[in-house]
CSV table of C-alpha atoms and ligand atoms in Angstrom, one decimal:
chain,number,residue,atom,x,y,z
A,1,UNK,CA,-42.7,-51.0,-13.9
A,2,UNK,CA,-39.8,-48.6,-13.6
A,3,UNK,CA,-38.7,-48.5,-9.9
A,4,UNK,CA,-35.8,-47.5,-7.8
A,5,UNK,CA,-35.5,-48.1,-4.3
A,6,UNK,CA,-31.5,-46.5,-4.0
A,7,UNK,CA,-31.7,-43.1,-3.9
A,8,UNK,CA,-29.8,-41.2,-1.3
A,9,UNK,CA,-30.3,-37.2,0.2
A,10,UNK,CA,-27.8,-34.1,1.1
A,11,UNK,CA,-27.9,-35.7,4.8
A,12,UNK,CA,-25.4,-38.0,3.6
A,13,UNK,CA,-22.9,-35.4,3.1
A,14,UNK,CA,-21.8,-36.9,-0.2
A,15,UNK,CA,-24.9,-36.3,-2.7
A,16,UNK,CA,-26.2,-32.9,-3.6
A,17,UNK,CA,-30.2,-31.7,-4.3
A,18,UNK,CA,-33.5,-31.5,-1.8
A,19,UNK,CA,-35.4,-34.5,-0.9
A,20,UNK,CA,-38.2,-32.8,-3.5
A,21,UNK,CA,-35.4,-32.6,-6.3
A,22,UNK,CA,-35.2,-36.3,-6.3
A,23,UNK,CA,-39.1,-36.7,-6.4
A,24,UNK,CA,-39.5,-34.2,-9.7
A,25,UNK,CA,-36.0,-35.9,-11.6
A,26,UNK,CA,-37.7,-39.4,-11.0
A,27,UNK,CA,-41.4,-38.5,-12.2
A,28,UNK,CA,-39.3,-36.4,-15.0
A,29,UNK,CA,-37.6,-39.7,-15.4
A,30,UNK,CA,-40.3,-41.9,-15.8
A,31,UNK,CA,-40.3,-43.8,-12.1
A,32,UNK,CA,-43.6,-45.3,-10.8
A,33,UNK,CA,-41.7,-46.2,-7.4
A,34,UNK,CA,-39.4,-44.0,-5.8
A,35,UNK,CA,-37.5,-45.2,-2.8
A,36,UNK,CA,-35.4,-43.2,-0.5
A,37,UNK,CA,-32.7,-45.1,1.0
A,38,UNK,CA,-30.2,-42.7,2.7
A,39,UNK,CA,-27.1,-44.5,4.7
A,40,UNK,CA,-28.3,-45.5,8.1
A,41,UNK,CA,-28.1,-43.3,10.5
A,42,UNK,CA,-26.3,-45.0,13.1
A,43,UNK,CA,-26.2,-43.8,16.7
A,44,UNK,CA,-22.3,-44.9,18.1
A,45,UNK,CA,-21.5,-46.1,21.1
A,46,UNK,CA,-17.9,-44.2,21.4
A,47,UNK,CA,-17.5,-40.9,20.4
A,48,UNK,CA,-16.7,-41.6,17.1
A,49,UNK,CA,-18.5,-39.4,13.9
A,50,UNK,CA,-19.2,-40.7,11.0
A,51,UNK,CA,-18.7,-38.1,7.4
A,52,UNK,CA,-20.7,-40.6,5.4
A,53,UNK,CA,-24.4,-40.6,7.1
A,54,UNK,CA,-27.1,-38.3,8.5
A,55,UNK,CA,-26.4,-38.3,12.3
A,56,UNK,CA,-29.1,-40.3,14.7
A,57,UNK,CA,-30.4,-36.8,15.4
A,58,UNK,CA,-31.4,-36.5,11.3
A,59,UNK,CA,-33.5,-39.3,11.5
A,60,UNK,CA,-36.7,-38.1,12.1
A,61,UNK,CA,-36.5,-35.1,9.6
A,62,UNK,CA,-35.4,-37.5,7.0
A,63,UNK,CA,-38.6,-39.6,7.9
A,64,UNK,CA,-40.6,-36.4,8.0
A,65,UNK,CA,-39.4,-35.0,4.9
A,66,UNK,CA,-39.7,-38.6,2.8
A,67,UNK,CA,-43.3,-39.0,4.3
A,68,UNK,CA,-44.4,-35.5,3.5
A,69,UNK,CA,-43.3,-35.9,-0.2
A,70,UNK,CA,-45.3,-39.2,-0.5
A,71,UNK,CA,-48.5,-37.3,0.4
A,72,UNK,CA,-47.7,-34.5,-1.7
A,73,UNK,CA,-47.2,-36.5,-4.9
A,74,UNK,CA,-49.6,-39.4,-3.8
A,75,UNK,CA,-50.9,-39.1,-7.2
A,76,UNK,CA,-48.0,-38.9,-9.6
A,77,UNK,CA,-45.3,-41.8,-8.0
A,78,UNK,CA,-45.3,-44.1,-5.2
A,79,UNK,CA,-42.7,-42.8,-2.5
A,80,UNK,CA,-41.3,-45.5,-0.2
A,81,UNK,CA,-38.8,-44.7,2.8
A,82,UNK,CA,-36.3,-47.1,3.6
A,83,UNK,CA,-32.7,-47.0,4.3
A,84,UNK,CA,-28.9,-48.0,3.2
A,85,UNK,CA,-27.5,-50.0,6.0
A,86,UNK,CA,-24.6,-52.1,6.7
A,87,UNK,CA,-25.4,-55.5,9.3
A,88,UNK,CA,-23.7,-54.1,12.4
A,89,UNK,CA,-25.3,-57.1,15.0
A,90,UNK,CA,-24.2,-54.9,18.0
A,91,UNK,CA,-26.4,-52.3,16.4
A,92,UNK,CA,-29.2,-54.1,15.2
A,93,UNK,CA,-31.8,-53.2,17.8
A,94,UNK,CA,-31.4,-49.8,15.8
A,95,UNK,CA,-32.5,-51.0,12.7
A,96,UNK,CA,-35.7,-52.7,14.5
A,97,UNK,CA,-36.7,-48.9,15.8
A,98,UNK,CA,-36.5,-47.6,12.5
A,99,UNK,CA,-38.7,-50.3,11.5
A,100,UNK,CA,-41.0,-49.6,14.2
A,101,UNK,CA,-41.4,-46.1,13.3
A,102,UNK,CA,-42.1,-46.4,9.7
A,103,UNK,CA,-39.2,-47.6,7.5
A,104,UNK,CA,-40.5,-49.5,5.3
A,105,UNK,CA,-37.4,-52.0,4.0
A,106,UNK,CA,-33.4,-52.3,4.2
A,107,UNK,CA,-31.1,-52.2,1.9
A,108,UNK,CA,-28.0,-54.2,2.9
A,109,UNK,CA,-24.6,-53.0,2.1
A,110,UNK,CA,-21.6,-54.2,3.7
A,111,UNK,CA,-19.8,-50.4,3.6
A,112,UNK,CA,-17.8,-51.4,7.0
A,113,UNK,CA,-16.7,-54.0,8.6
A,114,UNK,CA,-17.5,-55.3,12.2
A,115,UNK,CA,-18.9,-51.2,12.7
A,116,UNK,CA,-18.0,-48.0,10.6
A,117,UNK,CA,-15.6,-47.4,13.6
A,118,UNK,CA,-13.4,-50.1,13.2
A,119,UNK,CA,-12.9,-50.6,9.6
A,120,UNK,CA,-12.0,-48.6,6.5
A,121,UNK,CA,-14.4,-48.2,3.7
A,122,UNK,CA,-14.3,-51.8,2.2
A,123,UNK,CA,-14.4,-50.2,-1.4
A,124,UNK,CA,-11.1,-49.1,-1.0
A,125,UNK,CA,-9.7,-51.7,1.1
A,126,UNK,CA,-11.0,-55.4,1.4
A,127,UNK,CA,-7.6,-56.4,-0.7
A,128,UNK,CA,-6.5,-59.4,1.9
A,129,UNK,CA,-7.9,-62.8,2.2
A,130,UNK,CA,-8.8,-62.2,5.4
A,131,UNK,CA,-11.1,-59.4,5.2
A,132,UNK,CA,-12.5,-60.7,1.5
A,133,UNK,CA,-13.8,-63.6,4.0
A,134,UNK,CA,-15.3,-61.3,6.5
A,135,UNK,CA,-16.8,-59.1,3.8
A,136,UNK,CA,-18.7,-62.6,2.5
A,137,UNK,CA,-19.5,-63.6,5.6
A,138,UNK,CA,-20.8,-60.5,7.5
A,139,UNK,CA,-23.5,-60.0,4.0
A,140,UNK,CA,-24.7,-64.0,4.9
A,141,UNK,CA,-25.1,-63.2,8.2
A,142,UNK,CA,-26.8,-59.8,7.3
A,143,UNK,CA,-29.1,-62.0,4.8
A,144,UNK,CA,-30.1,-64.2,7.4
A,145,UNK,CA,-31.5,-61.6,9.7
A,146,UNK,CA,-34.4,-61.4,7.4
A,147,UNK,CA,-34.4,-57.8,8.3
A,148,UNK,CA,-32.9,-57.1,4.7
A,149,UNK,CA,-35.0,-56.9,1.2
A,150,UNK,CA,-32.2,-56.9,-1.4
A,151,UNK,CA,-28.1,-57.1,-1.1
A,152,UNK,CA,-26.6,-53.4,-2.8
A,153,UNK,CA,-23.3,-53.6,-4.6
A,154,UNK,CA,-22.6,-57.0,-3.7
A,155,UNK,CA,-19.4,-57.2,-5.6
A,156,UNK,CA,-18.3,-53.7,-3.8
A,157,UNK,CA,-16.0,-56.2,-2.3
A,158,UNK,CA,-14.4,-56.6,-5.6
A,159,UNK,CA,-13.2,-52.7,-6.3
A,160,UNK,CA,-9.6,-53.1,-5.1
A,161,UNK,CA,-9.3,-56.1,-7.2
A,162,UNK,CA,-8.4,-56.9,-11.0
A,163,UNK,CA,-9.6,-60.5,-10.9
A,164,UNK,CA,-11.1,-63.1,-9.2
A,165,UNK,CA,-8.8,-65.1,-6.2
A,166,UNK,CA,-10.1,-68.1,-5.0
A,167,UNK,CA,-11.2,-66.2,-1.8
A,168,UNK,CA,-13.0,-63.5,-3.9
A,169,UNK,CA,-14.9,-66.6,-5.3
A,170,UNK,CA,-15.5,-68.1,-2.1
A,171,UNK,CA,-17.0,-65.0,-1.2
A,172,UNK,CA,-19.3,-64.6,-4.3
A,173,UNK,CA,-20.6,-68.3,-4.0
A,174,UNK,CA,-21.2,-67.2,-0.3
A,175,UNK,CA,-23.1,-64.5,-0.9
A,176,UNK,CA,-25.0,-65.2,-4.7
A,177,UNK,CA,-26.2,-69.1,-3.2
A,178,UNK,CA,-27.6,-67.0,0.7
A,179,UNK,CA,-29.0,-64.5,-1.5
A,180,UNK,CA,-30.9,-67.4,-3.6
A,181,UNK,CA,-31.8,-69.5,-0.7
A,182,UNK,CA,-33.5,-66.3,1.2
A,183,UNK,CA,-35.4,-65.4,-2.1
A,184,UNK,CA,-33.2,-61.8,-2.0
A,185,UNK,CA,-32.6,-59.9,-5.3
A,186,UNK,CA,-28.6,-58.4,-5.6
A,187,UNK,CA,-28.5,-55.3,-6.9
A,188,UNK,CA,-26.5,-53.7,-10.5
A,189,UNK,CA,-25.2,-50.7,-9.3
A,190,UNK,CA,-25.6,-47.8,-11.1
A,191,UNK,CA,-23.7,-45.6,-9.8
A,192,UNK,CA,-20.9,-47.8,-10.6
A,193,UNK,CA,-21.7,-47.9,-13.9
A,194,UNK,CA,-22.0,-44.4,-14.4
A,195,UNK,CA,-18.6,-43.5,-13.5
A,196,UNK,CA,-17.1,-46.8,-15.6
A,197,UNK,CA,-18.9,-45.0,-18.4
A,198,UNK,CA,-17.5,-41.7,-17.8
A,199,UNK,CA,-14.0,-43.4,-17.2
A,200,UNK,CA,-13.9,-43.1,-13.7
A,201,UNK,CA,-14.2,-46.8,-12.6
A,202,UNK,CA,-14.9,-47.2,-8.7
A,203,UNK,CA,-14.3,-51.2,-9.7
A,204,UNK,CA,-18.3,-52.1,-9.0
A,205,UNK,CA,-20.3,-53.5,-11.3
A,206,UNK,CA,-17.1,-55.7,-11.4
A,207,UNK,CA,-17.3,-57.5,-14.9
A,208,UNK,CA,-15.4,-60.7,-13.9
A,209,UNK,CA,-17.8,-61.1,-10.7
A,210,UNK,CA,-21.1,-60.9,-12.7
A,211,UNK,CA,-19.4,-62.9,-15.2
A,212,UNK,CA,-18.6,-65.9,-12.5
A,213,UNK,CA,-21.9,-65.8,-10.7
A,214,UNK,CA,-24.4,-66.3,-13.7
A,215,UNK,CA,-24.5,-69.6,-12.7
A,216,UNK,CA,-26.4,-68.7,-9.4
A,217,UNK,CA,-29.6,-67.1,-11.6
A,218,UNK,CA,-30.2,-64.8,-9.0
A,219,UNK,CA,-32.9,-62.1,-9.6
A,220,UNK,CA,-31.3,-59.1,-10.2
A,221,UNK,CA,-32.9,-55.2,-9.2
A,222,UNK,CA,-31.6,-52.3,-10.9
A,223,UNK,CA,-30.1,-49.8,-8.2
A,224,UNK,CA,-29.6,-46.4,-9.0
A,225,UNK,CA,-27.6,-45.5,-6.4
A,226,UNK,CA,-28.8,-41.4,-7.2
A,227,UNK,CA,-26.0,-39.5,-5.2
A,228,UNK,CA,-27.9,-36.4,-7.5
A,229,UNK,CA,-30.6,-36.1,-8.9
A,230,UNK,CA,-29.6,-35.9,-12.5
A,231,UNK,CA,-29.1,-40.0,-12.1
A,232,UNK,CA,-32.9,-40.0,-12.5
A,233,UNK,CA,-33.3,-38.5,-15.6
A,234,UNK,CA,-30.6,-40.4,-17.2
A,235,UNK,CA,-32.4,-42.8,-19.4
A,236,UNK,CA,-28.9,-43.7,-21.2
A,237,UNK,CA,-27.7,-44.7,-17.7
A,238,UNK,CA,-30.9,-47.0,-17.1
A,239,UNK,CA,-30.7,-48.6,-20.4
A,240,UNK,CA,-27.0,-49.5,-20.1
A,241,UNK,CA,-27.6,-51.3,-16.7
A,242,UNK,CA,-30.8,-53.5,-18.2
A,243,UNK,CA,-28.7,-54.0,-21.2
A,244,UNK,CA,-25.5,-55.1,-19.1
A,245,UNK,CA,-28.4,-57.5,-17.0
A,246,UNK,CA,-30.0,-58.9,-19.6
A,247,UNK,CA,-27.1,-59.9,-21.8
A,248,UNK,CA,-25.6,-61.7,-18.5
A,249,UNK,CA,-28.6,-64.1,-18.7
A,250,UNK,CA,-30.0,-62.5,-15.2
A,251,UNK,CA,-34.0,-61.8,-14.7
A,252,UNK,CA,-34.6,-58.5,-13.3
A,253,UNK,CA,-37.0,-57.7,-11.0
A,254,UNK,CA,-38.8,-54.3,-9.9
A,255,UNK,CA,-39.6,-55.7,-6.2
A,256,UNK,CA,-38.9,-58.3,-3.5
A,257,UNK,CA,-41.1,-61.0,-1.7
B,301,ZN,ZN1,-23.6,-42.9,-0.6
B,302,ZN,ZN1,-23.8,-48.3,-0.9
């Protein structure tokens, strides 16, 4: 099976092509599961506005849209809708609405912390002890929700750092042994690895992280990450990532429990 559940849409306001563009590169591309998985669309409680999501008001278009692709491919790949989303607990009764009306899994990624409106990116800025600690512990709590199928970027934690502190291995040990003991996947970013390969490292897939946590034996799921739909057809990319998996010892997996 050749599946990817990562795969993001222009409502984001960082990735480029139609919902449908993404369906034809991933049947093009080989896919038998195709996953949409656009950042959560959170609805704030100050005025704040987020240049990274669809807004709340997007949400049922994106559903629409997603929904109405799975019927009109039904017999060429399996379209699931899900979402990207960060564990916010003040926002969490959010995520449970989505559920109710139709998303289908969560893919946790600790983007923020605390909320989007308190907190810079965390791949540009978890560089202090303190806020490696939060990154950990915020993605264990996240875990333990049970709300969450698989853990995205988990060393996106990492990207402002060159090696491993003590506090950056806390964190990894926090998050690889919750991960195991909820029967979660992590994910091998893609997207990451595209731009390392094009010289452009974002610092995720971080070498010396996936290094130090072969010892956990987590399963690992291949995430595309598709910010355009060009990732899908990218056969080079996907091979690199299984490549860079399998050599680290890891067993991949297409799925979750
Ligand atoms: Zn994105
Ligand atoms: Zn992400």
């Amino acid at each position: 099976m050749k599946n990817n559940f990562h795969t993001h849409t222009a409502r984001c306001q960082h990735a480029v092509g139609t919902d449908e563009a993404y369906v034809k590169a991933a049947i093009e591309g080989g896919f038998d599961v195709l996953g949409f998985a656009d950042h959560a669309p959170w609805r704030f409680r100050t005025d704040y506005v987020s240049g990274c999501r669809m807004t709340a008001d997007e949400w049922p278009d994106y559903r629409r849209s997603v929904l109405a692709l799975r019927e009109k491919y039904a017999n060429r790949i399996s379209i699931r809708l899900g979402v990207e989303s960060e564990y916010f607990p003040r926002y969490l009764d959010q995520l449970r609405r989505m559920r109710d009306e139709g998303c289908e899994y969560f893919i946790l990624a600790s983007h923020f912390l605390y909320s989007e409106e308190e907190s810079p990116y965390t791949g540009r800025s978890c560089e202090s002890e303190e806020m490696v600690r939060r990154y950990a512990e915020q993605t264990v709590e996240g875990i333990r929700t049970g709300l969450y199928c698989y853990i995205a970027h988990p060393d996106l934690y990492m990207s402002t750092h060159r090696e491993l502190t003590p506090a950056c291995m806390e964190a990894a040990d926090m998050i690889c042994q919750a991960a195991k003991e909820a029967h979660m996947p992590i994910e091998y970013n893609l997207l990451g690895l595209m731009d390392e390969l094009r010289g452009r490292p974002r610092g995720y897939p971080h070498a010396a992280f996936w290094e130090y946590v072969r010892k956990w034996g987590n399963d690992v799921i291949i995430g595309v990450d598709a910010h355009d739909p060009s990732m899908l057809t990218n056969q080079a990319l996907w091979d690199a990532g299984i490549n860079r998996v399998r050599n680290l010892g890891f067993r991949i997996v297409t799925d979750w429990k």
